[in-house]
Short mmCIF file of C-alpha atoms in Angstrom, two decimals:
data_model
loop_
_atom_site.label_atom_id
_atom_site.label_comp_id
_atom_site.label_asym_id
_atom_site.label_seq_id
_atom_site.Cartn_x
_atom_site.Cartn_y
_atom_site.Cartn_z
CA UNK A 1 35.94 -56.23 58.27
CA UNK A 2 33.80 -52.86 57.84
CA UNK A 3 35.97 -51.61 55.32
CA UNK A 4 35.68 -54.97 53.28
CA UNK A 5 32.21 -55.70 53.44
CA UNK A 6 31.30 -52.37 51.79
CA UNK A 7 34.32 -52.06 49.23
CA UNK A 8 32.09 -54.44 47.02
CA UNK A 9 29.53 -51.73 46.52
CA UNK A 10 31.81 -48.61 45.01
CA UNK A 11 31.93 -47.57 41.92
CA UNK A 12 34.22 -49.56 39.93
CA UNK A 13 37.09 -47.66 39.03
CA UNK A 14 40.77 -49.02 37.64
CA UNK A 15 43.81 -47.12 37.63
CA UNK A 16 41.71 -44.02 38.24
CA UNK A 17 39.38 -44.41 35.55
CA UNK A 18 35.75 -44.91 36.26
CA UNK A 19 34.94 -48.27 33.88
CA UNK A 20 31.34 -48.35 35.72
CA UNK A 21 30.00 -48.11 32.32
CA UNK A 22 31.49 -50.80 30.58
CA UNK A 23 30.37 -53.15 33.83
CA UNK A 24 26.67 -52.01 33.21
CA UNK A 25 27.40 -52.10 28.88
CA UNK A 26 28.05 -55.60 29.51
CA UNK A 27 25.19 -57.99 29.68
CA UNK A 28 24.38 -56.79 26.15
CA UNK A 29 26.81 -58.53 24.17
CA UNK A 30 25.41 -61.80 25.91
CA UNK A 31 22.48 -60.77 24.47
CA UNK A 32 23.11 -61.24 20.63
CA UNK A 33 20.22 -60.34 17.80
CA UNK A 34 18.80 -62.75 15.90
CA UNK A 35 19.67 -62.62 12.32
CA UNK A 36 18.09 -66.15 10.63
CA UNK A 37 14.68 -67.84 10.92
CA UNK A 38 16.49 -70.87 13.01
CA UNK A 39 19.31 -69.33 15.05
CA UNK A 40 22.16 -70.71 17.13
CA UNK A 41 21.43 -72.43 20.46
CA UNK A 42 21.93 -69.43 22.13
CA UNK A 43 19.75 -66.92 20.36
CA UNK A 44 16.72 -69.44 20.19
CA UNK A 45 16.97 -70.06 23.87
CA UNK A 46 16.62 -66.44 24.55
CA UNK A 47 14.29 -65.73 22.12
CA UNK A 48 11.98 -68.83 23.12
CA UNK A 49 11.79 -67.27 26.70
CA UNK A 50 11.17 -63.47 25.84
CA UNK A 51 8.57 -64.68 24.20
CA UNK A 52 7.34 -66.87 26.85
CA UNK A 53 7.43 -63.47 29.37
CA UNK A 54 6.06 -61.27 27.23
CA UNK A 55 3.33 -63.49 26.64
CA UNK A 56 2.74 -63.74 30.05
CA UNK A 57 3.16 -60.24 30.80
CA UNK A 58 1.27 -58.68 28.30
CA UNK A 59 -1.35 -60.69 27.56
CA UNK A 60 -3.56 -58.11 30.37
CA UNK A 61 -3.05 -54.98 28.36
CA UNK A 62 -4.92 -53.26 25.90
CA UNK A 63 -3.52 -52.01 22.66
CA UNK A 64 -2.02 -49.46 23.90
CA UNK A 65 -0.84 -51.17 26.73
CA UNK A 66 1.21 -53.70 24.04
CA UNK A 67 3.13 -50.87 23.06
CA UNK A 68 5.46 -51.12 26.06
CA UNK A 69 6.45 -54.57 25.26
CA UNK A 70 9.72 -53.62 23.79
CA UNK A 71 10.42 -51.26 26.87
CA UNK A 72 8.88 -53.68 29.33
CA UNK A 73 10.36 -56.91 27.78
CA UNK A 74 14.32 -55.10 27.43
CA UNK A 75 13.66 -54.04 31.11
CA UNK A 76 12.60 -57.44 32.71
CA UNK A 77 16.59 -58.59 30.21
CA UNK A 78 18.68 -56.01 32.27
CA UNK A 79 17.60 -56.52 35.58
CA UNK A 80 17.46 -60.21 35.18
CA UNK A 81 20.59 -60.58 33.79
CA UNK A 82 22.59 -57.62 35.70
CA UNK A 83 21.56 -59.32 38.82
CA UNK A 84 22.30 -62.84 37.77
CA UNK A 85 25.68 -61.32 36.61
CA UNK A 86 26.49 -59.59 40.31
CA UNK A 87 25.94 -63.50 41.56
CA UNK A 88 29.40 -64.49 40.08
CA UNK A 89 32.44 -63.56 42.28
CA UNK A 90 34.26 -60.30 42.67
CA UNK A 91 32.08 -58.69 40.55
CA UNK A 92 29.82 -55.33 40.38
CA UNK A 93 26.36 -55.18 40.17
CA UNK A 94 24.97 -51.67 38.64
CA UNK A 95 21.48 -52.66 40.49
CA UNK A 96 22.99 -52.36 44.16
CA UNK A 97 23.60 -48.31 43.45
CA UNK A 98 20.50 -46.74 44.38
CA UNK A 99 21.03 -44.30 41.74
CA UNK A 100 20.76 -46.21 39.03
CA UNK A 101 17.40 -48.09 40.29
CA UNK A 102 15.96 -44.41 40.56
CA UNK A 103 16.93 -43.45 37.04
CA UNK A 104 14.89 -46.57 36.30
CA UNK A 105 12.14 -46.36 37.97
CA UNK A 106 11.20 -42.73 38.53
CA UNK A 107 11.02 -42.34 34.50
CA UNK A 108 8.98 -45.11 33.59
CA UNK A 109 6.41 -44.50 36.53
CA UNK A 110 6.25 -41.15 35.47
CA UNK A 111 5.40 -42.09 32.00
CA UNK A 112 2.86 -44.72 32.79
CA UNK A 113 1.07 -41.71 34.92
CA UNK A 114 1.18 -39.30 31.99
CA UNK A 115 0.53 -41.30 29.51
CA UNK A 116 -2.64 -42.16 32.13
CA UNK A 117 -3.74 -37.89 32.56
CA UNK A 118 -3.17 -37.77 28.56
CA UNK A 119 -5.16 -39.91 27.20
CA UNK A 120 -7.60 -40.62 30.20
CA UNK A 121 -7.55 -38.02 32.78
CA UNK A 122 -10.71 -38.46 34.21
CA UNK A 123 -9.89 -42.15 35.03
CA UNK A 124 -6.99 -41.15 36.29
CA UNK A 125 -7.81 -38.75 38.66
CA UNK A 126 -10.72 -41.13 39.96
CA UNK A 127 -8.03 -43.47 40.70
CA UNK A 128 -6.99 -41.04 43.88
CA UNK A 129 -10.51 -41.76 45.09
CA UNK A 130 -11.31 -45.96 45.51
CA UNK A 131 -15.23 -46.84 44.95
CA UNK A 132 -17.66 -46.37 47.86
CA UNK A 133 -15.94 -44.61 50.32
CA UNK A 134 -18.02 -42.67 52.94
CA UNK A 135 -18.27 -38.66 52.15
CA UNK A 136 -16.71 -37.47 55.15
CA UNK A 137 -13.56 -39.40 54.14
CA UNK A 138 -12.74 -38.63 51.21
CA UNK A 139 -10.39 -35.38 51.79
CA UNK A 140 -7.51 -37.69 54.06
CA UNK A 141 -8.54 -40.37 51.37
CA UNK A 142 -7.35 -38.57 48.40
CA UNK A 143 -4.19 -36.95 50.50
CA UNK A 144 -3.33 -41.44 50.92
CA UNK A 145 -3.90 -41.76 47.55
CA UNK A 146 -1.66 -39.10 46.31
CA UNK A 147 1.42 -40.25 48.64
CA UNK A 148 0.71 -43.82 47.75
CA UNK A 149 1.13 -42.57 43.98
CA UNK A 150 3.85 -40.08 44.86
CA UNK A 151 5.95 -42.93 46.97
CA UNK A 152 5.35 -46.04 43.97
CA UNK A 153 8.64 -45.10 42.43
CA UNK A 154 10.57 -44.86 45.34
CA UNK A 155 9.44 -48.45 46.05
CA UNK A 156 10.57 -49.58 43.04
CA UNK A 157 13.86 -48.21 43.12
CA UNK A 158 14.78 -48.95 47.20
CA UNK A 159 12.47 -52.79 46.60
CA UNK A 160 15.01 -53.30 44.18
CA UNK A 161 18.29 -52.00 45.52
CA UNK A 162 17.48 -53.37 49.16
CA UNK A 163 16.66 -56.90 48.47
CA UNK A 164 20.21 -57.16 45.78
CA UNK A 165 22.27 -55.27 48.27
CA UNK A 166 20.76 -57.34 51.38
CA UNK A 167 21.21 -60.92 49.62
CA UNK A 168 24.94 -59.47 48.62
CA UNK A 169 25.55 -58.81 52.08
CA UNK A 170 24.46 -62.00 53.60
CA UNK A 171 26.66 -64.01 51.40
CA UNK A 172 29.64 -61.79 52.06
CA UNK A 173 29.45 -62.09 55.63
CA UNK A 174 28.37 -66.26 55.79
CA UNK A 175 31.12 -66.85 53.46
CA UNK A 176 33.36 -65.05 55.91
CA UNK A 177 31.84 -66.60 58.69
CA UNK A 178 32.51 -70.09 57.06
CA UNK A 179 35.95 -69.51 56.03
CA UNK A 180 36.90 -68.15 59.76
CA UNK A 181 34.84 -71.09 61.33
CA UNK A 182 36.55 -73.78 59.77
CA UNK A 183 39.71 -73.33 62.09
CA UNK A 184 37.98 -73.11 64.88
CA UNK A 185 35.30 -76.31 64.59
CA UNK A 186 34.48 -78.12 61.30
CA UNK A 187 31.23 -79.42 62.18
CA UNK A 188 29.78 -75.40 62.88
CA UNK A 189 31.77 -74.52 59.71
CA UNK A 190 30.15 -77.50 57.50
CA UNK A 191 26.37 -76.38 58.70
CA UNK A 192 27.61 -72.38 57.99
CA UNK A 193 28.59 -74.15 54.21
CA UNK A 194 25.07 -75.70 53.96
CA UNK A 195 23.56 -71.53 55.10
CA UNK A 196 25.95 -70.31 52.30
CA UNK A 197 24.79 -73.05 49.92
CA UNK A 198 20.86 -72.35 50.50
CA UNK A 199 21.39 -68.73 50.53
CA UNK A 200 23.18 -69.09 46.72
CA UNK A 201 20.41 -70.79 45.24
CA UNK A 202 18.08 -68.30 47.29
CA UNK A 203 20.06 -65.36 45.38
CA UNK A 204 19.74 -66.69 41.93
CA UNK A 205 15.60 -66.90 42.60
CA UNK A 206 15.70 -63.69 43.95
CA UNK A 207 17.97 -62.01 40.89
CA UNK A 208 15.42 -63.48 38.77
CA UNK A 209 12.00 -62.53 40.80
CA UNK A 210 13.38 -59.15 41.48
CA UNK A 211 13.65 -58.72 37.69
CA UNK A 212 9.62 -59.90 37.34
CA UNK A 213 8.99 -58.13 40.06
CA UNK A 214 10.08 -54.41 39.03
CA UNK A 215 8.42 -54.82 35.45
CA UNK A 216 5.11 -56.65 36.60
CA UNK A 217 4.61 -53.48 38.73
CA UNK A 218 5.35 -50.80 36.25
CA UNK A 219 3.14 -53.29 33.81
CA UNK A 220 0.38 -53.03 36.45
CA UNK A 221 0.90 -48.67 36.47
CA UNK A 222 0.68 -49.04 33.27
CA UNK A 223 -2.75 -51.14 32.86
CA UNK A 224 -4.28 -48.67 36.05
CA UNK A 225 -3.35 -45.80 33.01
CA UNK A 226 -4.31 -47.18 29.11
CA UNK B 1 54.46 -80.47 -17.80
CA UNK B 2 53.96 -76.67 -18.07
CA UNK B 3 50.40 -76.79 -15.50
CA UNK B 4 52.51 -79.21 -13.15
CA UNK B 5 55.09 -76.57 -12.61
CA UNK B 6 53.11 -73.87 -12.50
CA UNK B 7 50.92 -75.63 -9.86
CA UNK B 8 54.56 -76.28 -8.02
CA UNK B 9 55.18 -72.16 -8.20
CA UNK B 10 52.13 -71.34 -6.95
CA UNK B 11 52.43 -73.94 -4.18
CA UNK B 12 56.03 -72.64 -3.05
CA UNK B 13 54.68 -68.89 -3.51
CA UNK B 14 51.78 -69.11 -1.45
CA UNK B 15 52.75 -72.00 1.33
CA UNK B 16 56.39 -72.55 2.01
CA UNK B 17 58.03 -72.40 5.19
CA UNK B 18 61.13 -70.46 3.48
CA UNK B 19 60.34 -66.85 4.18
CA UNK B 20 62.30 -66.15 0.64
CA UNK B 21 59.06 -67.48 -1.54
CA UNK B 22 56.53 -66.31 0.29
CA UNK B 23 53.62 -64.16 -1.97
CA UNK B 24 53.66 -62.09 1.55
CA UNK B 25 56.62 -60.72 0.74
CA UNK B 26 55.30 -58.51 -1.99
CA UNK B 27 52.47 -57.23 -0.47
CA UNK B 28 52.98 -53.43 1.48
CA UNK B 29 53.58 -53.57 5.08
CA UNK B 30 50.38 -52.10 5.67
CA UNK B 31 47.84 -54.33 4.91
CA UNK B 32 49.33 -57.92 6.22
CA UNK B 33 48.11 -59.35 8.60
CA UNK B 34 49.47 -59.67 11.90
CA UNK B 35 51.56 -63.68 11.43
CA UNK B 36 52.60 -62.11 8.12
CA UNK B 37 54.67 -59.51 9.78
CA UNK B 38 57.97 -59.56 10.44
CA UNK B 39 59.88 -58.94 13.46
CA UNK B 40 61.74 -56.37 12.10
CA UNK B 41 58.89 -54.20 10.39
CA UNK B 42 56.85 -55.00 13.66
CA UNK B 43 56.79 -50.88 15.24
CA UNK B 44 55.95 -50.00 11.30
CA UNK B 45 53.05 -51.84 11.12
CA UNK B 46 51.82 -50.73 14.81
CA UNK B 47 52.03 -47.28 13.94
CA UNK B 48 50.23 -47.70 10.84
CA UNK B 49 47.79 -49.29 12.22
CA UNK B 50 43.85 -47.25 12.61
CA UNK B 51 43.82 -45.36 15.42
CA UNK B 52 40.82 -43.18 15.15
CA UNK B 53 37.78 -44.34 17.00
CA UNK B 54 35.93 -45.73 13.59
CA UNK B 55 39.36 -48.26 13.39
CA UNK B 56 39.18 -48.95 16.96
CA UNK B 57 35.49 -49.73 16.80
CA UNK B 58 35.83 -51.64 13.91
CA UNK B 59 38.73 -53.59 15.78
CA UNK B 60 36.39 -54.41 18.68
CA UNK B 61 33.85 -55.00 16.02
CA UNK B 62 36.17 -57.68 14.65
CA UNK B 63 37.23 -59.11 17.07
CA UNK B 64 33.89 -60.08 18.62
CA UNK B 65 32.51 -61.66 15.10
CA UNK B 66 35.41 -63.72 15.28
CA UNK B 67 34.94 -64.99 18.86
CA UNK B 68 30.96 -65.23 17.81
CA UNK B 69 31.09 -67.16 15.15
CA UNK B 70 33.60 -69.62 16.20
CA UNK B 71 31.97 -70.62 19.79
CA UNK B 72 28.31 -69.35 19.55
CA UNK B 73 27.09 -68.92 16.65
CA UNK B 74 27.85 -72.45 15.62
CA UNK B 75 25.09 -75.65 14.52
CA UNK B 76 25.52 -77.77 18.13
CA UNK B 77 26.97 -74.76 20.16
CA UNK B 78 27.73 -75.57 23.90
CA UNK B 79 27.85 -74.32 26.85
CA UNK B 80 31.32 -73.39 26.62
CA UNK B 81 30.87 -70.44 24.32
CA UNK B 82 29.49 -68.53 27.32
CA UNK B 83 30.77 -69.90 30.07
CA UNK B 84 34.68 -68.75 28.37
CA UNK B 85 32.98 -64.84 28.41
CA UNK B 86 31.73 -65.48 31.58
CA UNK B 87 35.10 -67.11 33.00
CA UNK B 88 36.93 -63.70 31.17
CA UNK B 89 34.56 -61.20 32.97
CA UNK B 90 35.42 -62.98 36.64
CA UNK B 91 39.31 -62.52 35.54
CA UNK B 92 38.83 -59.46 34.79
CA UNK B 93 36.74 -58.17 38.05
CA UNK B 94 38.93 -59.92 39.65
CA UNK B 95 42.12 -57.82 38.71
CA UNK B 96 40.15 -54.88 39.14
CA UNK B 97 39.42 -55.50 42.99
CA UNK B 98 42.81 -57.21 43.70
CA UNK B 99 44.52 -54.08 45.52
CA UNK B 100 41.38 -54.77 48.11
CA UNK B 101 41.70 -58.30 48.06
CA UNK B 102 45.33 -59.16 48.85
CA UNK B 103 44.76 -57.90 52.09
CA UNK B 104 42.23 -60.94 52.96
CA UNK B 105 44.62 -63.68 52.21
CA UNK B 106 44.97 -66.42 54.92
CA UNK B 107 47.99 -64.97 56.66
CA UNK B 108 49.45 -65.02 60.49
CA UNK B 109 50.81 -61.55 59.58
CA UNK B 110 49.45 -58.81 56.31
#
C-alpha cells in the first residue's frame, strides 16, 4: 500500500524515457487560438471566460498593472486546467512536484518586487514598515516584514502543491478504502462511495480555486508594487 | 459522342476499382498518399518518407488540423470533440502506469 499510494507522484517516465514534458505540453493543444471573429464552440467558450477573469482580475490595477494580463491570464489557464487534468484517472499532474510550483512562483514574485524597487522604491521599502506603529517597534517590525516578504513565494509554491497533492491523496486512499470495504460490509462501503463522491466534486472546486488562488495573490504583489 | 467518352475515360482513370486504370498508377511512389500505395512498394514509400524533425513536425502538424477541423472546429461542435482527446490521454496514462497497476488487480494470489 505505501509503495502504491506514492507511485502516482513520480516523474512520468516510459520505457526509460522521461515524457514529463509532453504530460505538462499538454493542456495547450486543448487550448486552441482563435483565428475568426465568431469561432467554433470551443474557442468562444474559452475566450468568453478569459475574458470574464481577466475582467475580474484586473479591473484593480493601474496601467501598469494591466500589463501582466497576458502573464496573469495564461497563468490562472495552466494551473486551472493542469489541475483539472490530474482529476481524470491514472494520470500525472505537473502541479503536485514541488519543483515545478517553485519555478512558478519564485519568478513571478520576484518580478512583481522589482518591478516594485524600480519604478517605486520608496513605496516599496515603506511597505516593510505598516502605518502607525509605535517607535520602539519598529526594528522586530521591519525584521516580520522582511520574512513575511521573503516567505510569500514559498507559500505560493507549498499552498499550491499541498492542497493538489493532499486532495490526490485522499481520493487514492477512500477509493481504496471503498473498493476493500465492499467485501467486507456493503452498507460501510456505500457511505465510503458517498465520501469518495463529495470529495470528487470537492477536487474539481479546489483545481479550479487553487488556480484563482495562486494568480489573485501574485495580482495582489503586483498592485502592493505599480 | 466524343465528350461522352471522354467523360467515361476520365471516370475509369480516376475512380475504378480495377487497380489497372487507376491515374495513381502514374504518379512516383513518393508522393501518394498512403491508400494509394501498394503492398508491394509499401517499405519504399516508408523509407522515403521525411524524417528530419521539420517532416516530423509537419506530420504532427498535420495530423492535428485534420483531427481539428473535423471534430472541433466545426459550426454545432459537441462535446465529443474533446471528450475523444480526453478519453486518448486516459489510454494513454494508463499504459504508461500499467507495470504498477497490474499488481492491484482483485486477486486471491499476485
Amino acid at each position: 500500500m505505501n509503495e502504491s499510494l506514492f507511485t502516482s507522484f513520480i516523474t512520468p517516465t516510459m520505457v526509460g524515457i522521461p515524457i514529463v514534458l509532453l504530460i505538462i505540453m499538454f493542456p495547450s493543444i486543448l487550448f486552441p487560438s482563435p483565428s475568426r471573429l465568431i469561432d467554433n464552440r470551443l474557442v468562444s467558450i474559452q475566450q468568453w471566460l478569459v475574458r470574464l477573469t481577466s475582467k475580474q482580475m484586473l479591473s484593480i490595477h493601474s496601467h501598469k498593472g494591466q500589463t501582466w494580463a497576458l502573464m496573469l491570464m495564461s497563468l490562472i489557464l495552466f494551473i486551472g486546467s493542469t489541475n483539472l487534468l490530474g482529476l481524470l484517472p491514472h494520470s500525472f499532474t505537473p502541479t503536485t512536484q514541488l519543483s515545478m510550483n517553485l519555478g512558478m512562483a519564485i519568478p513571478l514574485w520576484a518580478g512583481t518586487v522589482a518591478t516594485g524597487f524600480r519604478y517605486k522604491t520608496k513605496a516599496s521599502l515603506a511597505h516593510f514598515l505598516p502605518q502607525g506603529t509605535p517607535f520602539p517597534l519598529i526594528p522586530m517590525l521591519v525584521i516580520i516584514e522582511t520574512i513575511s516578504l521573503f516567505i510569500q513565494p514559498v507559500a505560493l509554491a507549498v499552498r499550491l502543491t499541498a492542497n493538489i497533492t493532499a486532495g490526490h491523496l485522499l481520493i487514492h486512499l477512500i477509493g481504496g478504502a471503498t473498493l476493500t470495504l465492499t467485501s467486507i460490509s456493503t452498507i460501510t462501503a456505500f457511505i465510503t462511495f458517498t465520501v469518495l463522491v463529495l470529495l470528487t466534486i470537492l477536487e474539481f472546486a479546489v483545481a479550479l480555486i487553487q488556480a484563482y488562488v495562486f494568480t489573485l495573490l501574485v495580482s495582489l504583489y503586483l498592485h502592493d508594487n505599480t | 459522342m466524343k465528350t461522352k467518352l471522354a467523360c467515361k475515360n476520365v471516370y475509369l482513370l480516376n475512380f475504378s476499382r480495377n487497380s489497372t486504370d487507376r491515374v495513381t498508377d502514374k504518379v512516383p511512389v513518393k508522393e501518394k498518399k498512403l491508400m494509394d500505395v501498394k503492398l508491394g512498394e509499401l517499405p519504399s514509400w516508408i523509407l522515403m518518407r521525411d524524417f528530419t524533425p521539420k517532416g516530423i513536425a509537419g506530420a504532427f502538424q498535420r495530423g492535428y488540423y485534420r483531427y481539428y477541423n473535423k471534430y472541433v472546429n466545426v459550426k454545432r461542435g459537441g462535446v465529443a470533440g474533446i471528450s475523444m482527446v480526453l478519453a486518448a490521454y486516459v489510454l494513454f496514462n494508463y499504459c504508461r502506469c500499467y507495470k504498477e497497476l497490474k499488481h492491484e488487480r482483485l486477486r486471491k494470489y499476485h
